[in-house]
XYZ file of N, CA and C in Angstrom:
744
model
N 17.051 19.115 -13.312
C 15.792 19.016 -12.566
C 14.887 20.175 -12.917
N 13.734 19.838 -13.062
C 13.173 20.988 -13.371
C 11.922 20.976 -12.211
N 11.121 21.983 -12.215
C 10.108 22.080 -10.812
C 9.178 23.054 -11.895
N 7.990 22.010 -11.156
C 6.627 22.399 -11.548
C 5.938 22.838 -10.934
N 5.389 24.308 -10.866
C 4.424 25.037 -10.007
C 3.356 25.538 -10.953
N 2.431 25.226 -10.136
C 0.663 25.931 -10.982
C 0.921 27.509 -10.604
N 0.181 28.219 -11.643
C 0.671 29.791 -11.201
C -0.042 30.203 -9.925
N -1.190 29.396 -9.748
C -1.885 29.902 -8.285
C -1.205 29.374 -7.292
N -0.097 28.683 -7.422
C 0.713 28.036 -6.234
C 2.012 28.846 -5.944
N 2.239 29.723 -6.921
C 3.740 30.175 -6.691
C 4.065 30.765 -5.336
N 3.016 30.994 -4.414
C 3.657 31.636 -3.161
C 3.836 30.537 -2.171
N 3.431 29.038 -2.421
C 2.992 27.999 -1.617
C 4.021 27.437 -1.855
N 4.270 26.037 -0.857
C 5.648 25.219 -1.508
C 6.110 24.684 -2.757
N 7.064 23.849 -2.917
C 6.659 23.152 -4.346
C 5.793 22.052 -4.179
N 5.138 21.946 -5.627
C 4.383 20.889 -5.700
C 5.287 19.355 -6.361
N 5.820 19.651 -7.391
C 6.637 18.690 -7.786
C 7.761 18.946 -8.851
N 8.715 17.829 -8.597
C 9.720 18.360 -9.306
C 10.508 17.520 -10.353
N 10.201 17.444 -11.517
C 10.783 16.677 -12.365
C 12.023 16.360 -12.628
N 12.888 15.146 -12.447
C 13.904 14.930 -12.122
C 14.524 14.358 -13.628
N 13.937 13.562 -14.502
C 13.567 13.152 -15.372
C 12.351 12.540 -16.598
N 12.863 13.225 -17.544
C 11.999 13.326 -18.973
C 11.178 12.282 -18.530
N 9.715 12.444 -19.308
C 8.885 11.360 -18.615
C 8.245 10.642 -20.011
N 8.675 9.414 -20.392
C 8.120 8.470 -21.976
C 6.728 8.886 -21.646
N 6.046 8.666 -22.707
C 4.638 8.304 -22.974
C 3.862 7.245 -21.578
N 2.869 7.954 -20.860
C 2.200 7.198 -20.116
C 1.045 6.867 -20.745
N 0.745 5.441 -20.457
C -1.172 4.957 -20.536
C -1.381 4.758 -19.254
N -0.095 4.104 -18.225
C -0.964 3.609 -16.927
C -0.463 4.093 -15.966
N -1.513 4.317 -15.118
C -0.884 5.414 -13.712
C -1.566 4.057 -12.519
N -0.411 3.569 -12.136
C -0.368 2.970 -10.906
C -0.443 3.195 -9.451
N -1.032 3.276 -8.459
C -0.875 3.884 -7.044
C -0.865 2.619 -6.181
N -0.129 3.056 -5.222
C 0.495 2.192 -4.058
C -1.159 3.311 -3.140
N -1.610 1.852 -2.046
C -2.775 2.834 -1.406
C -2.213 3.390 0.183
N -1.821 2.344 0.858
C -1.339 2.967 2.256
C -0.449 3.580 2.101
N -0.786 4.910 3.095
C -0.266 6.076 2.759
C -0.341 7.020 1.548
N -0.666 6.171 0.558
C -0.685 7.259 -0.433
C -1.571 8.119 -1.033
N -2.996 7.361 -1.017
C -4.350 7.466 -1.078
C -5.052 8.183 0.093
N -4.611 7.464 1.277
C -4.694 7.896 2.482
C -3.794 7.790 3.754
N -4.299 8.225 4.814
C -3.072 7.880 6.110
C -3.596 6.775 6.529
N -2.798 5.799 6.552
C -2.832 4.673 7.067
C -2.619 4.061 8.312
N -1.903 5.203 9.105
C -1.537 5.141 10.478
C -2.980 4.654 11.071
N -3.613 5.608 11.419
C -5.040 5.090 12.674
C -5.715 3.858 11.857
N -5.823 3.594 10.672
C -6.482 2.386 10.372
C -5.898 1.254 10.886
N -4.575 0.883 10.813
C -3.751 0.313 11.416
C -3.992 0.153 12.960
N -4.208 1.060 13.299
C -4.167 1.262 14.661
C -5.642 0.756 15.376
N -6.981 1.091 14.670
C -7.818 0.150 14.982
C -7.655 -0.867 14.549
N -7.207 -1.101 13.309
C -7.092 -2.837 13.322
C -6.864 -3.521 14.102
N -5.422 -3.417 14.699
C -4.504 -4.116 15.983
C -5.882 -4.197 16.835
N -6.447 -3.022 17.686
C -7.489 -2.856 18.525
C -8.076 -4.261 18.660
N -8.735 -3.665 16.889
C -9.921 -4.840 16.806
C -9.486 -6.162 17.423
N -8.085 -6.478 16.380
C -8.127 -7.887 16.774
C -7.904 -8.318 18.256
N -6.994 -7.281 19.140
C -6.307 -7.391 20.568
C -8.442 -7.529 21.210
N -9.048 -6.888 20.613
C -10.339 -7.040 21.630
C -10.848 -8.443 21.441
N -11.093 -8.558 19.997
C -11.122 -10.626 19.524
C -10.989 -11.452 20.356
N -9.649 -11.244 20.822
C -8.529 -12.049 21.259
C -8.910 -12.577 22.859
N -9.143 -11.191 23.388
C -9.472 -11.457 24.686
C -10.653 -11.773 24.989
N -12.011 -11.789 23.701
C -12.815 -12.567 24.171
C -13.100 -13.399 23.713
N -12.576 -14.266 23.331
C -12.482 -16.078 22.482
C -11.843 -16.375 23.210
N -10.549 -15.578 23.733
C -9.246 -16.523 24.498
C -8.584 -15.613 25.730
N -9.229 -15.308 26.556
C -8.973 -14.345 28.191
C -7.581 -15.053 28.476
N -6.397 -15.981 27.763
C -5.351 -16.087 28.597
C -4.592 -15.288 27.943
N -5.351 -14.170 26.674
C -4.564 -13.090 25.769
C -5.096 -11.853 26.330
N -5.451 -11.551 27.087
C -5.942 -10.366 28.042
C -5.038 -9.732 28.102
N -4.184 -10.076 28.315
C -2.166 -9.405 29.272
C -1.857 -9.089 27.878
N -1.680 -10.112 26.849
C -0.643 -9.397 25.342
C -1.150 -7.910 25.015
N 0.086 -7.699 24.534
C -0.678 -6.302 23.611
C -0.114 -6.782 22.160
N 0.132 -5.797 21.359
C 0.230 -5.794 19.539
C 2.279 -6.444 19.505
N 3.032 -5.869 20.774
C 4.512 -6.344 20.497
C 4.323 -7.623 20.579
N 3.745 -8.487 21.341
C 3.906 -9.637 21.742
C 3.456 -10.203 20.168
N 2.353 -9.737 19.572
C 1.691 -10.458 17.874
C 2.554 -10.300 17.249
N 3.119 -9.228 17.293
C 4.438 -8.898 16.267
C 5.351 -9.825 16.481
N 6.176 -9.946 17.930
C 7.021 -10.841 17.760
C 6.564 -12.561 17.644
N 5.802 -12.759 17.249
C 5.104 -13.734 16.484
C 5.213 -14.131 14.805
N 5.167 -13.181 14.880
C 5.068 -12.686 13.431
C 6.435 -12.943 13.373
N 7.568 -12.440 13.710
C 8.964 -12.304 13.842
C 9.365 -14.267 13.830
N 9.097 -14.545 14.622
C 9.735 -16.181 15.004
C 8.937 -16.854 13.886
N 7.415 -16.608 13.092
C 7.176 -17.199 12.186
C 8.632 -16.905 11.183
N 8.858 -15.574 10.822
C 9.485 -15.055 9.381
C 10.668 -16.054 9.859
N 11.497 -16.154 10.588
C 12.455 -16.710 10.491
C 12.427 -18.160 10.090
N 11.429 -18.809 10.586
C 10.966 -20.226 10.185
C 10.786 -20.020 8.400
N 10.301 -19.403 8.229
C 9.195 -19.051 6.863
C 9.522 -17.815 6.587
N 11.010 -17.435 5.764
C 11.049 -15.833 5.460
C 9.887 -15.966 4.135
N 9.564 -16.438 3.643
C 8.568 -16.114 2.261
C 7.248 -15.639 2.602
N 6.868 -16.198 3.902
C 5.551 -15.629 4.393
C 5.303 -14.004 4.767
N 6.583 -12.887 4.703
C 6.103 -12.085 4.722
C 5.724 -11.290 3.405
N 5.485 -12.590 2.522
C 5.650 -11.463 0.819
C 3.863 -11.501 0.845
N 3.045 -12.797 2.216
C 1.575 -12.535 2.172
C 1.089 -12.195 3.520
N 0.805 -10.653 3.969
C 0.806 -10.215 4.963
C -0.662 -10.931 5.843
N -1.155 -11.140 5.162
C -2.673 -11.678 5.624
C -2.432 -12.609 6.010
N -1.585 -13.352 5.170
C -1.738 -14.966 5.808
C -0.591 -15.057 7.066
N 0.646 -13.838 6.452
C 1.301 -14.157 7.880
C 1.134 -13.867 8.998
N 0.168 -13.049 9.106
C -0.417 -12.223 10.360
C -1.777 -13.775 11.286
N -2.538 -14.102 9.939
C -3.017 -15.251 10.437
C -2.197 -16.074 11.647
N -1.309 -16.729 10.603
C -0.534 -18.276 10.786
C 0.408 -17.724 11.995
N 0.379 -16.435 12.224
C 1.514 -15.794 13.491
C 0.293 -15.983 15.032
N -0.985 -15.387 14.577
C -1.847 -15.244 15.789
C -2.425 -16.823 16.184
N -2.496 -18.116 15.187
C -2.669 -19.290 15.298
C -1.134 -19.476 16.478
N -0.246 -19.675 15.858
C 1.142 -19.994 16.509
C 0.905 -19.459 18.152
N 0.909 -18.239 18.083
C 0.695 -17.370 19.607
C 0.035 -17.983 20.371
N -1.561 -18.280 20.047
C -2.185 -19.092 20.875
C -2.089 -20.134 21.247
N -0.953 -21.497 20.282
C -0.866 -22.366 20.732
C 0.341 -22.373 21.546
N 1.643 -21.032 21.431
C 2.509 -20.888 22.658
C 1.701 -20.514 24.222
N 0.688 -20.294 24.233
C -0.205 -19.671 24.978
C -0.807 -21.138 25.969
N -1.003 -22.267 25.010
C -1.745 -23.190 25.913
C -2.986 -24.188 24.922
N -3.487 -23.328 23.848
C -4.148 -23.750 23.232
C -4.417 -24.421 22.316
N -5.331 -25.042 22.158
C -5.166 -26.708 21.405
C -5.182 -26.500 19.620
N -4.229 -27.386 19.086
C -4.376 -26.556 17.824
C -5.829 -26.487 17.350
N -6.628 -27.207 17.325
C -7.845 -26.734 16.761
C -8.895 -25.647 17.517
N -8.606 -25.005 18.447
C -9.175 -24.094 19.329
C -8.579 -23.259 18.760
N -7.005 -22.805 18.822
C -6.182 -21.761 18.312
C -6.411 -21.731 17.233
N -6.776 -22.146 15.967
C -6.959 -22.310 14.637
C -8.658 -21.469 14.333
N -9.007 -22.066 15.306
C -10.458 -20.722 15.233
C -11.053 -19.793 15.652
N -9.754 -19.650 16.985
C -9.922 -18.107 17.502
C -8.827 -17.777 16.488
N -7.848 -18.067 15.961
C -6.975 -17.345 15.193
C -7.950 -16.804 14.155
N -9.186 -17.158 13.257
C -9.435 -17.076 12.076
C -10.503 -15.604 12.736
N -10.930 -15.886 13.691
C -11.903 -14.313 14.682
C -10.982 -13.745 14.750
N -10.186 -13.318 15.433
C -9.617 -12.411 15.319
C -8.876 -11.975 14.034
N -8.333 -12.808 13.407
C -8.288 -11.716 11.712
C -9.276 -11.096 11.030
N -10.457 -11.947 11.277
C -11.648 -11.500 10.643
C -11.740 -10.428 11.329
N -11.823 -9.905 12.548
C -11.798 -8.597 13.012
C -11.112 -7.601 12.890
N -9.515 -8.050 12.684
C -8.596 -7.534 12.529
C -8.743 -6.594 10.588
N -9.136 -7.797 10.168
C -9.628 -7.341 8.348
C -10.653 -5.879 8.223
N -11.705 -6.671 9.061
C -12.670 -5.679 8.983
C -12.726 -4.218 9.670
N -11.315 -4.353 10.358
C -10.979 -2.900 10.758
C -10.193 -2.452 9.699
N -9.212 -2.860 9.326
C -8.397 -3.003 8.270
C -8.850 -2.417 7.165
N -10.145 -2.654 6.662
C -10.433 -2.643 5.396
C -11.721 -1.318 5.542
N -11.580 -0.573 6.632
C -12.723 0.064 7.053
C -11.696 1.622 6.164
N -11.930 1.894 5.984
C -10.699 3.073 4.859
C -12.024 4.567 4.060
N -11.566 5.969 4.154
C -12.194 6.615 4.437
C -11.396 7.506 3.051
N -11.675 7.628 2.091
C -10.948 8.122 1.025
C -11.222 9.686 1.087
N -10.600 10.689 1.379
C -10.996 12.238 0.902
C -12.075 12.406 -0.481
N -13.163 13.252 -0.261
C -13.742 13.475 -1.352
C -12.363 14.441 -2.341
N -11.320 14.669 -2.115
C -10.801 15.468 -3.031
C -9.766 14.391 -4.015
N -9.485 13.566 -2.964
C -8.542 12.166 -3.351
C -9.853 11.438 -5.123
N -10.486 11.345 -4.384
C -11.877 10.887 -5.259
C -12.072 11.257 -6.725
N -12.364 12.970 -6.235
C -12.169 13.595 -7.509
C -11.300 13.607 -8.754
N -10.344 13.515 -8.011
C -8.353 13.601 -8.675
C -8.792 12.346 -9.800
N -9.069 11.349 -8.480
C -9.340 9.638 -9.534
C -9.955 9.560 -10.790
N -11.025 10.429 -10.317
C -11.807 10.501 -11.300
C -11.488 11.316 -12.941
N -10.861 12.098 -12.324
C -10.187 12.997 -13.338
C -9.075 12.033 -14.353
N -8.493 11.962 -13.654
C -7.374 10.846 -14.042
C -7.763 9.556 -15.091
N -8.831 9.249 -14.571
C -9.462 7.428 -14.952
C -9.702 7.922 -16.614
N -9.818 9.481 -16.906
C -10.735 9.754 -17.725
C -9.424 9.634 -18.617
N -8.284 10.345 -18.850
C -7.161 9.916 -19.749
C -5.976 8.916 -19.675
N -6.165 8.284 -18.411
C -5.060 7.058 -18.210
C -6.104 5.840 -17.700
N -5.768 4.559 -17.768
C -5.976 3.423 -16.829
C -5.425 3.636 -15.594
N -6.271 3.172 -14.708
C -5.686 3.353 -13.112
C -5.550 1.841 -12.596
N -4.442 1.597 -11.909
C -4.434 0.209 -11.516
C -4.063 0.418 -9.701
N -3.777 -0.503 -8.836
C -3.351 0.136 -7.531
C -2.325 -1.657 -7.638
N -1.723 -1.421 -7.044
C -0.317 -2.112 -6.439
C -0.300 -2.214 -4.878
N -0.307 -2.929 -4.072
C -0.604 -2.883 -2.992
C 0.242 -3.899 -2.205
N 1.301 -3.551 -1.106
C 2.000 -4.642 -0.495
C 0.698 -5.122 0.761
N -0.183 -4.159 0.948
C -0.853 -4.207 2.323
C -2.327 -5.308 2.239
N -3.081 -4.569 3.060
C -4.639 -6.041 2.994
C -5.571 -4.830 2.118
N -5.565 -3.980 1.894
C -6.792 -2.684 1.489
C -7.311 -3.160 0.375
N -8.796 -2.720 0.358
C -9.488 -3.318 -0.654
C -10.513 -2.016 -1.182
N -9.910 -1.975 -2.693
C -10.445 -0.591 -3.181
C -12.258 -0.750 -3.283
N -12.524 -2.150 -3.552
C -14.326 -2.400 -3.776
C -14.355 -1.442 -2.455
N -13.769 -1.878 -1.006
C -14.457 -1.294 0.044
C -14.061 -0.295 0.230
N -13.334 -0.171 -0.028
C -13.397 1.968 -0.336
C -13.885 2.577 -1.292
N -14.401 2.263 -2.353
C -15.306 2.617 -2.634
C -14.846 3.401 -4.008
N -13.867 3.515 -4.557
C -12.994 3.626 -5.674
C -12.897 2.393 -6.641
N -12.956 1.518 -6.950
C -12.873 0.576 -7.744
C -13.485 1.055 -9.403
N -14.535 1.212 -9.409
C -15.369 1.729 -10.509
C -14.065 2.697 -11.210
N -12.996 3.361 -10.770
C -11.946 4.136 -11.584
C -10.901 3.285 -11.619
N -10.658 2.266 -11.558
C -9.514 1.293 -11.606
C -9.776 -0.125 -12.458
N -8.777 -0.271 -13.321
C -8.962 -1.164 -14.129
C -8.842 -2.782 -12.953
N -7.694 -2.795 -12.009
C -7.930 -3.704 -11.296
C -6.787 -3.519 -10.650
N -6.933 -4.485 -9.277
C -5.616 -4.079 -8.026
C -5.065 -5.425 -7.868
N -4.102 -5.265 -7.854
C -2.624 -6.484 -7.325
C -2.375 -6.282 -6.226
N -2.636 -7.358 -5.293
C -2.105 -7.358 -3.526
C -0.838 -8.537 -3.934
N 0.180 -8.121 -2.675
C 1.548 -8.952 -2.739
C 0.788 -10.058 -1.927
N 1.562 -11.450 -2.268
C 0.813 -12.268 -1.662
C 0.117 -13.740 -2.939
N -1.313 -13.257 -3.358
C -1.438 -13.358 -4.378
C -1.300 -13.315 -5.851
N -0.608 -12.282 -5.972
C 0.092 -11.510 -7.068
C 1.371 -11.509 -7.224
N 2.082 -12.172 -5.844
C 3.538 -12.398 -6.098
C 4.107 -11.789 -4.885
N 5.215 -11.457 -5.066
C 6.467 -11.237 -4.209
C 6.074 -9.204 -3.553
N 6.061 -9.160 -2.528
C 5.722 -7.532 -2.170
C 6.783 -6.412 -3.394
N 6.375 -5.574 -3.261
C 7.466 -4.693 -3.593
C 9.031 -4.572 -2.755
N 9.553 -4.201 -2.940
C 10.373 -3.241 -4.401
C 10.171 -4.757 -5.454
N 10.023 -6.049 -4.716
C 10.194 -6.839 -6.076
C 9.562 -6.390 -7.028
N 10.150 -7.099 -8.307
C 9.245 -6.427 -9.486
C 8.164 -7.463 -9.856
N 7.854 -8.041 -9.218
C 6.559 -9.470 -9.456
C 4.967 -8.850 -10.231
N 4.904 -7.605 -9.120
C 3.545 -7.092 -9.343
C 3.586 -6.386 -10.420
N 4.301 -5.382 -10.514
C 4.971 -4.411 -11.499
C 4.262 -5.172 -12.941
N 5.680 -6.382 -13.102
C 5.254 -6.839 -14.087
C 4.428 -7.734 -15.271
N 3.853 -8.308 -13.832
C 2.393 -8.988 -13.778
C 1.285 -7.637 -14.648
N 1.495 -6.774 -13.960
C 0.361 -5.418 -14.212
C 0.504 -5.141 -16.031
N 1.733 -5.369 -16.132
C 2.112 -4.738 -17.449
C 1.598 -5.872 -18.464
N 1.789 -7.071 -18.176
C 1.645 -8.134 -18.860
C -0.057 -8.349 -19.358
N -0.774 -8.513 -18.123
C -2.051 -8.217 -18.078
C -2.615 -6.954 -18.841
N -1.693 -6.062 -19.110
C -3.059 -4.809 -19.610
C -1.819 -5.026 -20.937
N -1.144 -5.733 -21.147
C -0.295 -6.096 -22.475
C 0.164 -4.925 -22.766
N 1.143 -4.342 -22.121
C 1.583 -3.113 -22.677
C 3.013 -3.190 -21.623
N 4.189 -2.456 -22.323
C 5.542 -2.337 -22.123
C 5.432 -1.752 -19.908
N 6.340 -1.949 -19.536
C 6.289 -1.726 -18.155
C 6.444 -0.088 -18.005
N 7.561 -0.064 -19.041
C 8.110 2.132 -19.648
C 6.793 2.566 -19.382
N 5.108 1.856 -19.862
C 3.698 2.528 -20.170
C 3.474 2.800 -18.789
N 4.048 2.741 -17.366
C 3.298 2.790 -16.423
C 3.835 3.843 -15.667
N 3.499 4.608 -15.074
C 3.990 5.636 -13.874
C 3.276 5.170 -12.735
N 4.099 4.925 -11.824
C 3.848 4.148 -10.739
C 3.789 5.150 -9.484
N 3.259 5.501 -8.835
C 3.101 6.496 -7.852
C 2.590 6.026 -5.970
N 3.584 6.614 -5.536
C 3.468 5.761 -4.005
C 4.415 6.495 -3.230
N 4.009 6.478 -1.563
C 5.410 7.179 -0.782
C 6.164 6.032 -0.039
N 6.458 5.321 -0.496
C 8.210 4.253 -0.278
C 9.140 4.394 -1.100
N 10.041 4.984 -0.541
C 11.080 5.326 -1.943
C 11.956 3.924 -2.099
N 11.712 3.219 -0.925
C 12.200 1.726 -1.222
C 11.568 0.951 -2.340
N 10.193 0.743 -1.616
C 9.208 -0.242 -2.570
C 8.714 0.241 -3.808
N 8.007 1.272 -3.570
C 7.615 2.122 -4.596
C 8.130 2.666 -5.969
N 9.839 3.594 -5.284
C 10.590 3.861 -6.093
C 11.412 3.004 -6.987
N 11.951 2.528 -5.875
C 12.555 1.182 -6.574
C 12.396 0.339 -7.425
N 11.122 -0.239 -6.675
C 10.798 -1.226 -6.858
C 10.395 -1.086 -8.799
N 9.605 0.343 -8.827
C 8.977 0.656 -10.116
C 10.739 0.802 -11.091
N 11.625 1.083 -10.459
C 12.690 1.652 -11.256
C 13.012 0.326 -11.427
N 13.160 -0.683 -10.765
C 14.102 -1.751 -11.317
C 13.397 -2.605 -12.276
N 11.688 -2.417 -11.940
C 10.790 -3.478 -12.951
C 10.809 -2.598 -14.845
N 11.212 -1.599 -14.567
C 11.206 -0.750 -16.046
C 10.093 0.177 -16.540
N 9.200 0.581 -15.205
C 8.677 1.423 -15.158
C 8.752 3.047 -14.566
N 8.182 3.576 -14.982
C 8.390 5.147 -13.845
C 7.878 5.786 -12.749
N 8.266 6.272 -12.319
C 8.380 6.538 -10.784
C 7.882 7.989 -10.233
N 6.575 8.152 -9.320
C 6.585 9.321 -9.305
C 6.322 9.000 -7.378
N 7.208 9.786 -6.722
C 7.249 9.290 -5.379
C 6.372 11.016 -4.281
N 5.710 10.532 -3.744
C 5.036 11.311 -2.766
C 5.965 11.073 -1.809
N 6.773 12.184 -1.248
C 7.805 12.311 -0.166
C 7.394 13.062 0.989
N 6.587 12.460 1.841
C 6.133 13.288 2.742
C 7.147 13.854 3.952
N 8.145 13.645 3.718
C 9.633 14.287 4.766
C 10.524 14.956 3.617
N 10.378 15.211 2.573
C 11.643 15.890 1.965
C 12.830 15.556 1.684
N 12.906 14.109 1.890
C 14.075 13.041 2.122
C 14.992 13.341 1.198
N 16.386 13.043 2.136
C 17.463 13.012 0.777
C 17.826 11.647 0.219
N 17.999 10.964 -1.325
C 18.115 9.837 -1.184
C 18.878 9.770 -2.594
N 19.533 8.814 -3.272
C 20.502 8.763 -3.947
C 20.047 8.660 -5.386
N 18.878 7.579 -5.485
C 18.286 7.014 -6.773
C 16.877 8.246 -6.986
N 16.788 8.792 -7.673
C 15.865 9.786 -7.633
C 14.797 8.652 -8.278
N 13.581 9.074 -8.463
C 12.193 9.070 -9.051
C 11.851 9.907 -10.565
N 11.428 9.567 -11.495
C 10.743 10.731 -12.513
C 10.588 11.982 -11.746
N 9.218 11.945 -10.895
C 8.751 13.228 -10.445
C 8.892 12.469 -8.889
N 8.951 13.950 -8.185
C 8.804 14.103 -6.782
C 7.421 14.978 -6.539
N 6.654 14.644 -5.404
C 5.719 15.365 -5.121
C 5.495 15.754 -3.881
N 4.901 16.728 -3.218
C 4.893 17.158 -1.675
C 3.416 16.468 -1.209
N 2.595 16.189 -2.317
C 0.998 16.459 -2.296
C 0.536 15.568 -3.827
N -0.258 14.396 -3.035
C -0.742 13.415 -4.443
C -1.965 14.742 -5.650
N -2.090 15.297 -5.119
C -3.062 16.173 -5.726
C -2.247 16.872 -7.172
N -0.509 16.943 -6.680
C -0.170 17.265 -7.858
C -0.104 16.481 -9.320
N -0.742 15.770 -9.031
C -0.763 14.642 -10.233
C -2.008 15.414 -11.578
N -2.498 16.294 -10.961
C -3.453 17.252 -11.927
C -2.922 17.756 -12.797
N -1.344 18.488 -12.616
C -0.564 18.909 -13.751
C -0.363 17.130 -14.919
N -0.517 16.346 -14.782
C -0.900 14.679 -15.751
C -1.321 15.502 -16.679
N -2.921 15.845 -16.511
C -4.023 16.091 -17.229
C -3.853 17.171 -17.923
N -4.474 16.738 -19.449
C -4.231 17.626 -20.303
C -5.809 18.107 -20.679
């Protein structure tokens, strides 16, 4: 293992730590929730949004809160385990279902279901990128292709990053979520180059790590707990910013 510190960092933690030799990169991949940004409070207005939707299209959802959608979501997957590989649609086809356990007629529930996602989206997709996150991109775009990989709903046009990305894969459309390797190798196929060409960067050491290790690409994992875990990554990082040591 070796560990990489900038000399102006040596009194600070580590930044990252190379676990293994790293092939030739062209494409630097990023996973966005969480990794780009915190994803927690976006999340958290989302639910909002839609729980406010909800209660005013359909006041007999006043009383639910977000467990009750979830376990919706839950009794769909079991009907339909494939529907959670498209989070959009299962989150839909879960808040349709709810309302018609609720009382409501399927075609009533079918179009308060479609308001409240639409609300639910547009909180969702409301995403606030660091001007320093920005910069990095920019830096980056200039000697690698940037692509994003995404199990979630985020949409880089509306954040406002796109212009540095060759193009983004959501699970769903693009295939099977991560750790599968669907997207992975969809990405590779499309920019016609070996999967080895990609360093894939994200904090799920499930989806992310994995997922990039088993499709035949490399792995650089943002570990925001210090985790101990068995299958290492290329590089480990404390801080996406260390991705500056890339640049030559």
């Amino acid at each position: 293992m070796i560990t990489l510190i900038p000399e102006h960092a040596k009194s600070k933690a580590v930044l990252m730590q190379l676990f293994k030799a790293l092939s030739p990169i062209s494409v630097l991949s990023f996973d966005l929730d969480d990794t780009l940004y915190d994803n927690k409070p976006v999340i958290a207005a989302a639910e909002q949004a839609m729980l406010n939707a909800l209660a005013k299209h359909a006041p007999v959802t006043a009383t639910t809160d977000s467990d009750f959608w979830w376990q919706q979501r839950l009794k769909l997957a079991k009907v339909t385990p494939d529907i959670r590989h498209d989070l959009g649609r299962w989150r839909l086809l879960a808040i349709d279902a709810g309302l018609q356990s609720l009382g409501l007629s399927l075609c009533e529930a079918g179009e308060i279901a479609q308001l409240a996602y639409d609300a639910f989206m547009q909180a969702r997709t409301r995403i606030t990128v660091q001007l320093e996150i920005k910069q990095l991109l920019q830096q980056l775009a200039k000697q690698y292709q940037l692509i994003a990989l995404t199990n979630g709903n985020a949409c880089i046009d509306k954040m406002g990053i796109s212009h540095w990305f060759e193009f983004s894969l959501q699970a769903g459309p693009a295939g099977r979520m991560k750790p599968y390797p669907d997207m992975y190798l969809k990405a590779a196929q499309r920019l016609n180059i070996a999967p080895g060409q990609i360093l894939h960067i994200g904090d799920s050491h499930r989806a992310d790590v994995m997922g990039a290790l088993s499709a035949g690409c490399q792995a650089a994992w943002l570990d925001h707990h210090n985790s101990r875990v068995t299958v290492l990554p290329h590089i480990r990082m404390a801080n996406v910013q260390s991705l500056q040591q890339l640049i030559k």
